[in-house]
Coordinates of C-alpha atoms in Angstrom, one line a residue:
Chain A
X1285 CA 0.0 0.1 0.0
X1286 CA 1.3 3.5 -0.9
X1287 CA 1.8 5.6 2.1
X1288 CA 1.7 9.0 0.6
X1289 CA -1.2 8.4 -1.9
X1290 CA -4.8 7.2 -1.8
X1291 CA -6.0 5.4 -4.9
X1292 CA -9.7 5.0 -5.7
X1293 CA -11.8 3.8 -8.6
X1294 CA -14.7 6.3 -8.5
X1295 CA -16.2 5.4 -11.8
X1296 CA -15.8 2.8 -14.5
X1297 CA -12.4 3.3 -16.2
X1298 CA -11.4 6.1 -13.9
X1299 CA -8.7 6.1 -11.2
X1300 CA -8.4 8.9 -8.7
X1301 CA -5.0 9.4 -7.2
X1302 CA -5.0 11.7 -4.0
X1303 CA -1.7 13.0 -2.8
X1304 CA -1.9 12.6 1.0
X1305 CA 0.7 14.4 3.0
X1306 CA -1.6 17.0 4.6
X1307 CA 0.8 17.8 7.4
X1308 CA 3.3 19.0 4.7
X1309 CA 0.8 20.6 2.2
X1310 CA 1.6 17.6 0.0
X1311 CA 5.2 18.5 -0.4
X1312 CA 6.7 16.1 -3.0
X1313 CA 9.2 13.8 -1.2
X1314 CA 11.2 11.3 -3.3
X1315 CA 9.0 8.6 -1.7
X1316 CA 5.7 10.4 -2.9
X1317 CA 7.1 10.8 -6.4
X1318 CA 8.2 7.2 -6.5
X1319 CA 4.8 5.9 -5.3
X1320 CA 3.0 8.2 -7.8
X1321 CA 5.2 6.9 -10.6
X1322 CA 4.6 3.2 -9.6
X1323 CA 0.7 3.9 -9.3
X1324 CA 0.8 5.4 -12.8
X1325 CA 2.7 2.3 -14.0
X1326 CA 0.0 0.2 -12.6
X1327 CA -2.7 2.4 -14.2
X1328 CA -0.9 2.1 -17.5
X1329 CA -0.9 -1.8 -17.3
X1330 CA -4.5 -2.0 -16.3
X1331 CA -6.5 -2.1 -19.5
X1332 CA -9.6 -1.1 -17.5
X1333 CA -8.1 2.2 -16.7
X1334 CA -8.9 4.8 -19.3
X1335 CA -8.2 8.0 -17.5
X1336 CA -6.5 9.1 -14.2
X1337 CA -7.4 12.1 -12.0
X1338 CA -4.6 13.4 -9.8
X1339 CA -5.5 15.7 -6.8
X1340 CA -4.3 16.9 -3.4
X1341 CA -6.2 18.3 -0.6
X1342 CA -8.5 21.1 -0.4
X1343 CA -5.8 23.4 0.9
X1344 CA -3.0 22.4 -1.3
X1345 CA -2.5 20.3 -4.5
X1346 CA 1.2 20.3 -3.7
X1347 CA 3.2 23.2 -2.2
X1348 CA 6.5 22.2 -3.6
X1349 CA 9.4 19.8 -3.1
X1350 CA 10.4 18.6 0.2
X1351 CA 12.9 21.4 1.2
X1352 CA 14.5 19.4 4.0
X1353 CA 15.3 16.5 1.6
X1354 CA 16.6 18.9 -1.0
X1355 CA 18.9 20.7 1.6
X1356 CA 20.6 17.4 2.3
X1357 CA 21.7 16.8 -1.4
X1358 CA 25.0 18.3 -2.6
X1359 CA 26.0 18.5 -6.3
X1360 CA 26.8 14.9 -6.6
X1361 CA 23.6 14.0 -4.7
X1362 CA 21.5 16.0 -7.2
X1363 CA 23.4 14.5 -10.1
X1364 CA 22.4 11.1 -8.9
X1365 CA 18.9 12.1 -7.8
X1366 CA 16.5 9.3 -8.1
X1367 CA 13.6 11.8 -8.6
X1368 CA 14.7 12.4 -12.2
X1369 CA 13.6 8.8 -13.1
X1370 CA 10.3 9.2 -11.2
X1371 CA 9.5 12.4 -13.2
X1372 CA 10.4 10.7 -16.4
X1373 CA 8.0 7.9 -15.7
X1374 CA 5.2 10.3 -14.8
X1375 CA 5.9 12.3 -18.0
X1376 CA 5.7 9.2 -20.2
X1377 CA 2.3 8.0 -18.8
X1378 CA 0.4 7.3 -22.0
X1379 CA -3.3 7.7 -20.8
X1380 CA -5.0 11.0 -20.2
X1381 CA -4.0 12.5 -16.8
X1382 CA -6.2 15.2 -15.4
X1383 CA -5.0 17.4 -12.4
X1384 CA -7.8 18.7 -10.1
X1385 CA -5.9 21.5 -8.4
X1386 CA -7.2 23.0 -5.1
X1387 CA -5.2 25.6 -3.2
X1388 CA -1.4 26.0 -3.4
X1389 CA 0.1 24.6 -6.5
X1390 CA 3.7 25.7 -6.2
X1391 CA 7.3 24.8 -7.3
X1392 CA 7.4 21.0 -7.7
X1393 CA 3.5 21.0 -7.2
X1394 CA 3.1 23.3 -10.2
X1395 CA 5.6 21.2 -12.2
X1396 CA 3.6 18.1 -11.3
X1397 CA 0.3 19.7 -12.3
X1398 CA 1.8 20.6 -15.6
X1399 CA 2.6 17.0 -16.2
X1400 CA -1.1 16.4 -16.4
X1401 CA -2.8 16.7 -19.8
X1402 CA -5.7 18.8 -18.5
X1403 CA -5.8 21.1 -15.5
X1404 CA -9.0 22.0 -13.6
X1405 CA -8.4 24.5 -10.8
X1406 CA -10.6 25.9 -8.1
X1407 CA -11.2 29.7 -8.0
X1408 CA -8.9 30.0 -4.9
X1409 CA -6.0 28.0 -6.3
X1410 CA -2.7 29.7 -7.0
X1411 CA 0.2 28.7 -9.3
X1412 CA 3.9 29.6 -9.0
X1413 CA 7.4 28.6 -9.3
X1414 CA 9.0 30.2 -6.2
X1415 CA 12.3 28.3 -6.4
X1416 CA 14.2 31.5 -7.2
X1417 CA 13.4 32.7 -3.6
X1418 CA 15.6 29.8 -2.4
X1419 CA 18.6 30.6 -4.6
X1420 CA 17.6 27.7 -7.0
X1421 CA 15.3 27.4 -10.0
X1422 CA 12.7 25.0 -11.2
X1423 CA 14.1 21.6 -11.9
X1424 CA 11.2 19.4 -13.1
X1425 CA 10.0 21.3 -16.2
X1426 CA 9.0 24.5 -14.6
X1427 CA 11.0 26.6 -17.0
X1428 CA 9.9 24.6 -20.0
X1429 CA 6.3 23.5 -19.7
X1430 CA 5.3 26.7 -18.1
X1431 CA 6.6 28.8 -21.0
X1432 CA 4.9 26.5 -23.4
X1433 CA 1.6 27.0 -21.5
X1434 CA 1.6 30.7 -20.6
X1435 CA 4.1 32.3 -23.0
X1436 CA 7.3 33.9 -22.5
X1437 CA 6.6 37.1 -20.6
X1438 CA 4.4 35.6 -17.9
X1439 CA 6.7 32.5 -17.6
X1440 CA 9.7 34.8 -17.0
X1441 CA 7.9 37.0 -14.6
X1442 CA 6.7 33.9 -12.5
X1443 CA 10.0 32.2 -12.5
X1444 CA 12.2 35.1 -12.1
X1445 CA 10.2 36.9 -9.3
X1446 CA 8.8 33.7 -7.8
X1447 CA 5.4 35.3 -7.4
X1448 CA 2.3 33.1 -7.9
X1449 CA -0.7 33.9 -10.1
X1450 CA -4.3 33.1 -9.2
X1451 CA -6.6 30.6 -10.9
X1452 CA -8.4 33.1 -13.1
X1453 CA -5.0 34.5 -14.3
X1454 CA -3.9 31.0 -14.9
X1455 CA -7.0 30.3 -16.9
X1456 CA -6.6 33.4 -19.1
X1457 CA -3.0 32.6 -19.7
X1458 CA -3.9 29.1 -20.8
X1459 CA -2.4 27.0 -18.0
X1460 CA -5.8 25.7 -16.8
X1461 CA -8.7 24.8 -18.9
X1462 CA -11.5 25.4 -16.4
X1463 CA -12.0 27.2 -13.0
X1464 CA -14.6 25.9 -10.7
X1465 CA -15.7 26.1 -7.1
X1466 CA -13.3 24.5 -4.6
X1467 CA -16.1 22.0 -3.5
X1468 CA -16.4 20.8 -7.0
X1469 CA -13.0 20.7 -8.5
X1470 CA -12.5 16.9 -8.1
X1471 CA -16.0 16.2 -9.3
X1472 CA -15.5 18.3 -12.4
X1473 CA -12.2 16.5 -13.1
X1474 CA -13.8 13.2 -12.6
X1475 CA -16.5 14.2 -15.1
X1476 CA -14.0 15.0 -17.8
X1477 CA -12.2 11.8 -17.0
X1478 CA -15.5 9.8 -17.3
X1479 CA -16.2 11.5 -20.7
X1480 CA -12.7 10.5 -21.9
X1481 CA -13.1 7.0 -20.5
X1482 CA -16.1 6.6 -22.8
X1483 CA -14.1 7.1 -25.9
X1484 CA -12.1 4.7 -28.0
X1485 CA -8.8 4.1 -25.9
X1486 CA -6.5 3.8 -28.9
X1487 CA -7.9 7.0 -30.4
X1488 CA -7.4 8.8 -27.2
X1489 CA -3.9 7.5 -26.7
X1490 CA -2.8 8.6 -30.2
X1491 CA -4.5 12.0 -30.0
X1492 CA -2.7 12.5 -26.7
X1493 CA 0.7 11.6 -28.2
X1494 CA 0.0 13.9 -31.2
X1495 CA -0.9 16.8 -29.1
X1496 CA 2.1 16.4 -27.0
X1497 CA 4.2 16.2 -30.1
X1498 CA 2.9 19.7 -31.0
X1499 CA 4.9 21.0 -28.0
X1500 CA 8.3 19.8 -29.0
X1501 CA 8.5 19.4 -32.8
X1502 CA 8.1 21.7 -35.9
X1503 CA 4.8 21.9 -37.7
X1504 CA 5.8 19.8 -40.6
X1505 CA 7.0 16.9 -38.4
X1506 CA 3.9 17.3 -36.1
X1507 CA 1.6 17.2 -39.1
X1508 CA 3.4 14.0 -40.4
X1509 CA 3.0 12.4 -37.0
X1510 CA -0.6 13.3 -36.9
X1511 CA -1.2 11.8 -40.3
X1512 CA 0.6 8.5 -39.4
X1513 CA -1.5 8.3 -36.2
X1514 CA -4.7 9.1 -38.1
X1515 CA -3.7 6.2 -40.5
X1516 CA -3.0 3.7 -37.8
X1517 CA -6.4 4.3 -36.3
X1518 CA -8.0 3.3 -39.7
X1519 CA -7.1 -0.3 -38.9
X1520 CA -8.8 -0.4 -35.6
X1521 CA -12.2 -2.1 -34.9
X1522 CA -13.1 0.9 -32.7
X1523 CA -13.0 3.2 -35.7
X1524 CA -15.4 1.0 -37.6
X1525 CA -17.7 0.8 -34.6
X1526 CA -17.5 4.5 -34.0
X1527 CA -18.5 5.5 -37.5
X1528 CA -21.2 2.7 -37.7
X1529 CA -22.8 3.9 -34.4
X1530 CA -22.8 7.5 -35.7
X1531 CA -24.5 6.4 -38.8
X1532 CA -27.0 4.2 -36.9
X1533 CA -27.6 7.0 -34.4
X1534 CA -26.6 4.8 -31.4
X1535 CA -24.0 4.8 -28.6
X1536 CA -20.7 3.2 -29.8
X1537 CA -19.3 0.2 -27.9
X1538 CA -15.6 0.4 -27.9
X1539 CA -13.4 -2.4 -27.1
X1540 CA -10.0 -0.9 -27.3
X1541 CA -9.1 -3.0 -30.4
Chain B
X950 CA -6.7 38.5 22.9
X951 CA -8.9 40.9 25.0
X952 CA -10.6 43.7 23.0
X953 CA -10.1 47.4 23.9
X954 CA -11.3 49.1 20.7
X955 CA -14.2 46.8 19.8
X956 CA -17.0 45.0 21.7
X957 CA -17.5 41.4 20.6
X958 CA -20.0 38.8 21.6
X959 CA -21.7 35.7 20.4
X960 CA -25.4 34.9 21.4
X961 CA -27.9 32.6 19.9
X962 CA -26.0 32.2 16.6
X963 CA -25.5 35.9 16.2
X964 CA -22.0 37.5 16.6
X965 CA -22.1 41.2 17.4
X966 CA -19.1 43.3 16.6
X967 CA -19.3 46.9 17.6
X968 CA -16.6 49.3 16.8
X969 CA -15.7 51.1 20.1
X970 CA -13.7 54.1 20.0
X971 CA -16.7 56.6 20.3
X972 CA -14.5 59.6 21.2
X973 CA -12.8 59.2 17.8
X974 CA -16.1 58.5 16.0
X975 CA -14.8 54.8 15.9
X976 CA -12.1 55.7 13.4
X977 CA -9.6 53.0 12.6
X978 CA -6.1 52.8 14.0
X979 CA -3.7 49.8 13.6
X980 CA -4.9 48.4 17.0
X981 CA -8.5 48.4 16.0
X982 CA -7.8 46.8 12.7
X983 CA -6.0 44.1 14.7
X984 CA -9.0 43.5 16.9
X985 CA -11.5 43.5 14.1
X986 CA -9.4 41.0 12.3
X987 CA -9.2 38.7 15.3
X988 CA -13.0 39.0 15.9
X989 CA -13.7 38.1 12.1
X990 CA -11.4 35.2 12.6
X991 CA -13.4 34.0 15.5
X992 CA -16.6 34.4 13.6
X993 CA -15.1 32.3 10.8
X994 CA -13.9 29.6 13.2
X995 CA -17.0 29.3 15.3
X996 CA -19.4 26.9 13.8
X997 CA -22.1 28.4 16.3
X998 CA -22.1 31.8 14.6
X999 CA -24.6 31.9 11.7
X1000 CA -25.0 35.8 11.4
X1001 CA -22.7 38.8 11.9
X1002 CA -24.0 42.1 13.1
X1003 CA -21.6 45.0 12.6
X1004 CA -22.3 48.3 14.2
X1005 CA -20.6 51.2 16.2
X1006 CA -20.7 52.7 19.7
X1007 CA -21.6 56.2 20.4
X1008 CA -22.9 58.9 18.0
X1009 CA -20.9 57.7 15.0
X1010 CA -20.6 54.6 13.0
X1011 CA -17.1 55.0 11.7
X1012 CA -15.1 58.0 10.6
X1013 CA -12.7 55.8 8.5
X1014 CA -8.9 56.2 9.0
X1015 CA -7.8 58.0 12.2
X1016 CA -5.7 60.7 10.7
X1017 CA -3.9 61.1 14.0
X1018 CA -2.4 57.7 13.2
X1019 CA -1.1 59.0 9.9
X1020 CA 0.9 62.1 10.7
X1021 CA 2.3 63.8 7.5
X1022 CA 4.7 66.4 8.4
X1023 CA 5.1 68.9 5.6
X1024 CA 8.7 68.2 4.9
X1025 CA 8.5 64.4 5.5
X1026 CA 8.5 61.8 2.8
X1027 CA 5.1 60.8 1.6
X1028 CA 3.6 57.9 3.4
X1029 CA 2.7 54.7 1.4
X1030 CA -1.0 54.7 1.8
X1031 CA -1.2 51.7 -0.5
X1032 CA 0.7 49.7 2.1
X1033 CA -1.9 50.6 4.8
X1034 CA -4.8 49.5 2.2
X1035 CA -3.0 46.3 1.4
X1036 CA -2.3 45.5 5.0
X1037 CA -5.5 46.7 6.8
X1038 CA -8.5 47.8 4.6
X1039 CA -8.4 45.3 1.7
X1040 CA -8.2 42.3 4.0
X1041 CA -11.1 43.7 6.1
X1042 CA -13.3 44.3 3.0
X1043 CA -12.4 40.9 1.5
X1044 CA -13.1 39.2 4.9
X1045 CA -16.6 40.8 5.2
X1046 CA -17.5 39.9 1.6
X1047 CA -16.2 36.4 1.8
X1048 CA -17.7 35.4 5.1
X1049 CA -19.9 32.4 4.5
X1050 CA -22.8 33.9 6.4
X1051 CA -25.0 36.9 6.2
X1052 CA -23.4 40.1 7.5
X1053 CA -25.8 42.9 8.7
X1054 CA -24.4 46.4 9.2
X1055 CA -26.3 48.8 11.4
X1056 CA -25.0 52.2 10.7
X1057 CA -25.8 54.1 13.8
X1058 CA -24.3 57.5 12.9
X1059 CA -21.9 59.3 10.6
X1060 CA -20.1 57.0 8.2
X1061 CA -17.2 58.7 6.5
X1062 CA -14.3 57.8 4.3
X1063 CA -13.5 54.0 4.6
X1064 CA -16.4 54.0 7.3
X1065 CA -18.9 54.8 4.5
X1066 CA -17.6 52.0 2.4
X1067 CA -17.3 49.2 4.9
X1068 CA -21.1 48.9 5.1
X1069 CA -21.2 48.4 1.3
X1070 CA -19.2 45.3 1.8
X1071 CA -21.9 43.9 4.0
X1072 CA -25.0 42.1 2.9
X1073 CA -27.8 44.0 4.6
X1074 CA -27.4 47.5 5.7
X1075 CA -29.8 49.2 8.0
X1076 CA -29.2 52.9 9.0
X1077 CA -30.4 55.2 11.8
X1078 CA -32.5 58.1 10.4
X1079 CA -29.8 60.5 11.7
X1080 CA -27.0 58.6 10.1
X1081 CA -25.2 59.9 7.1
X1082 CA -22.7 58.7 4.4
X1083 CA -19.8 60.9 3.4
X1084 CA -17.2 60.0 0.7
X1085 CA -14.7 62.4 2.4
X1086 CA -11.7 61.2 0.5
X1087 CA -11.9 63.8 -2.2
X1088 CA -11.5 66.6 0.4
X1089 CA -8.1 65.7 1.4
X1090 CA -6.8 64.7 -2.2
X1091 CA -7.5 61.0 -1.8
X1092 CA -9.4 58.3 -3.8
X1093 CA -12.3 56.4 -2.3
X1094 CA -10.9 53.1 -1.0
X1095 CA -12.3 50.0 0.9
X1096 CA -14.1 49.0 -2.3
X1097 CA -15.9 52.3 -2.7
X1098 CA -15.1 52.9 -6.3
X1099 CA -16.4 49.5 -7.1
X1100 CA -19.4 49.4 -4.9
X1101 CA -20.8 52.8 -5.4
X1102 CA -21.3 52.7 -9.3
X1103 CA -22.9 49.3 -8.9
X1104 CA -25.3 50.5 -6.2
X1105 CA -26.3 53.9 -7.3
X1106 CA -25.2 54.2 -10.9
X1107 CA -22.2 56.0 -12.3
X1108 CA -23.7 59.6 -12.3
X1109 CA -24.5 59.5 -8.6
X1110 CA -21.3 57.6 -7.7
X1111 CA -19.3 60.3 -9.4
X1112 CA -21.3 63.1 -7.6
X1113 CA -20.7 61.4 -4.2
X1114 CA -17.1 60.7 -4.7
X1115 CA -16.1 64.0 -6.4
X1116 CA -18.1 66.3 -4.2
X1117 CA -17.8 64.5 -0.9
X1118 CA -21.2 65.8 0.2
X1119 CA -23.1 64.4 3.1
X1120 CA -25.7 61.8 2.0
X1121 CA -28.5 61.4 4.5
X1122 CA -29.7 57.8 5.4
X1123 CA -33.0 58.5 3.8
X1124 CA -31.5 59.6 0.5
X1125 CA -29.2 56.6 0.7
X1126 CA -32.2 54.4 1.0
X1127 CA -33.9 56.1 -1.9
X1128 CA -30.9 55.7 -4.1
X1129 CA -30.5 52.0 -3.3
X1130 CA -27.1 52.4 -1.4
X1131 CA -28.6 50.7 1.6
X1132 CA -31.5 48.4 2.4
X1133 CA -33.6 50.4 5.0
X1134 CA -33.7 53.4 7.3
X1135 CA -35.1 53.0 10.8
X1136 CA -35.8 55.4 13.6
X1137 CA -32.7 56.0 15.7
X1138 CA -34.0 54.6 18.9
X1139 CA -35.0 51.4 17.1
X1140 CA -31.9 50.7 15.1
X1141 CA -30.3 48.2 17.5
X1142 CA -33.5 46.3 18.1
X1143 CA -34.3 46.2 14.5
X1144 CA -31.0 45.0 13.5
X1145 CA -30.9 42.4 16.2
X1146 CA -34.3 41.2 15.3
X1147 CA -33.2 40.8 11.7
X1148 CA -30.0 39.0 12.8
X1149 CA -31.9 36.6 15.1
X1150 CA -34.4 35.8 12.4
X1151 CA -31.7 35.0 9.9
X1152 CA -29.8 32.9 12.5
X1153 CA -32.8 30.4 12.4
X1154 CA -32.8 30.3 8.7
X1155 CA -30.8 27.9 6.4
X1156 CA -27.7 30.0 6.7
X1157 CA -25.5 27.7 4.5
X1158 CA -27.9 28.3 1.7
X1159 CA -28.0 32.0 2.6
X1160 CA -24.1 32.0 2.3
X1161 CA -24.4 30.5 -1.2
X1162 CA -26.9 33.2 -2.2
X1163 CA -24.6 35.9 -1.0
X1164 CA -21.8 34.3 -2.9
X1165 CA -23.7 34.0 -6.1
X1166 CA -25.1 37.6 -6.0
X1167 CA -21.5 38.9 -5.2
X1168 CA -20.1 37.0 -8.1
X1169 CA -22.9 38.2 -10.5
X1170 CA -21.3 41.6 -10.4
X1171 CA -18.3 40.4 -12.2
X1172 CA -19.7 37.6 -14.3
X1173 CA -21.3 37.5 -17.7
X1174 CA -24.7 35.9 -18.0
X1175 CA -23.5 32.4 -19.0
X1176 CA -20.8 32.2 -16.4
X1177 CA -23.4 33.2 -13.8
X1178 CA -25.8 30.4 -15.2
X1179 CA -23.0 27.9 -14.7
X1180 CA -22.3 29.3 -11.2
X1181 CA -26.0 28.9 -10.2
X1182 CA -25.9 25.2 -11.4
X1183 CA -22.8 24.6 -9.3
X1184 CA -24.0 26.4 -6.2
X1185 CA -27.4 24.7 -6.4
X1186 CA -25.6 21.3 -6.7
X1187 CA -24.0 22.2 -3.3
X1188 CA -27.2 23.6 -1.8
X1189 CA -29.0 20.5 -2.7
X1190 CA -26.6 18.3 -0.7
X1191 CA -27.3 20.4 2.5
X1192 CA -29.0 19.0 5.5
X1193 CA -31.1 22.2 5.6
X1194 CA -32.5 21.5 2.2
X1195 CA -33.7 18.1 3.2
X1196 CA -35.1 19.5 6.3
X1197 CA -36.8 22.3 4.4
X1198 CA -38.5 20.0 1.9
X1199 CA -39.5 17.5 4.7
X1200 CA -41.0 20.2 6.8
X1201 CA -42.9 21.7 3.8
X1202 CA -44.3 18.2 2.9
X1203 CA -45.2 17.6 6.6
X1204 CA -46.6 21.1 6.9
X1205 CA -44.5 21.9 10.0
X1206 CA -41.9 24.5 10.9
X1207 CA -38.4 23.6 9.7
X1208 CA -35.6 23.4 12.2
X1209 CA -32.4 24.6 10.2
X1210 CA -28.9 23.9 11.3
X1211 CA -26.9 26.0 8.8
X1212 CA -25.3 22.9 7.3

């Protein structure tokens, strides 16, 4: 049993992972990241799981890395940091990952949220990369994913001043897709997860891959990848079922084949 | 913390906070800000409290900032008034607006400067017939703060808001009621009783639902129509899960008086 996470299956095809270190505002220890990476590996292998929602507590999604742990690491310690491998495993999770963000989403917490494909935030949430205040800088994608999400000027401002932005600002900037009431954040994320869980899994998987491709390749290569992915789907049973169901005006029954 | 500059009590679900520097017309200094903040914290943390009543002792309600607390010598460097707003007034206004329970303000006398705008952050404002509202800021070269420039145009329209803010004239309680700035004027001698009666009534009501109503109406001032419809859906979802809603429906069906808990 993981100690720093709770894992539930609140709906068919949907897993809900809740970060559970409330005493430390869900600060991301190596243990927590390792458990999260392991849980996502389980979710990846489980054919029944079609989408995952990741959330924290009402007060904090995650308020950053574990500063105490970080302070104990010197140059060599950071070079050999096991966390890098955990982050890579989280980043390569192939199924849709939705972050339901309540409260503080800072530093490593913000970076973790940005590993998600879709971010839903509560109206009181705040996002920031305060690492600069400690004489360090973001080290898990904060300078890369943030810039791609919100653009250069705001990303620079956030990373260089360490000052957070509120949920509405984050939504206007494109970091989060929806802002909702604190009481309903997880529910809304689960709703989105359920909607995705009802789609053809292979189409969802390739569409996610194509969208992520858009972030790190030129347009021509991205379009080529998209076309290949589109072609691959032509050979699936779910494509035939989807089109047939549409023509017959009924709900499709997808099998993941 | 014991209070010197305010009176604070909780009785039968009603918390009463009375500004108590009558000699200075209850104007704010740093100490009073600290006490008000502490009292509002207690209101938030005490599940017994279902209504807040805000009023003042003596002949005035609140004369805003105590200028004795802000000495500007002619040759001294200009004070940073923004800091005082950021530290004291804005948190106070936000706290009143965000409290998840109805806030009644009984304006017992003159309300000037920030003191005129604090009631506008409350939910139901009663005023004594002899009370008055003065946007005094313009007379000393300042700008209405404590939410005044936001609340005034929304309550009385831009034309009247500008007249109030640019001229700084005294607005009588009766005029304030006619303009829609406040809810109701009552005779001076009856203000306390009327306000308490209203507070005690609300304290028996489904106050969780009332807090959601307050939240939706406050949000409506910023939202477009579609956003507001979505918000109504979400808040109704929450309201529908409350104990009070079940009780309200059950009492209605059984033709009895409901007993609400505020949950």
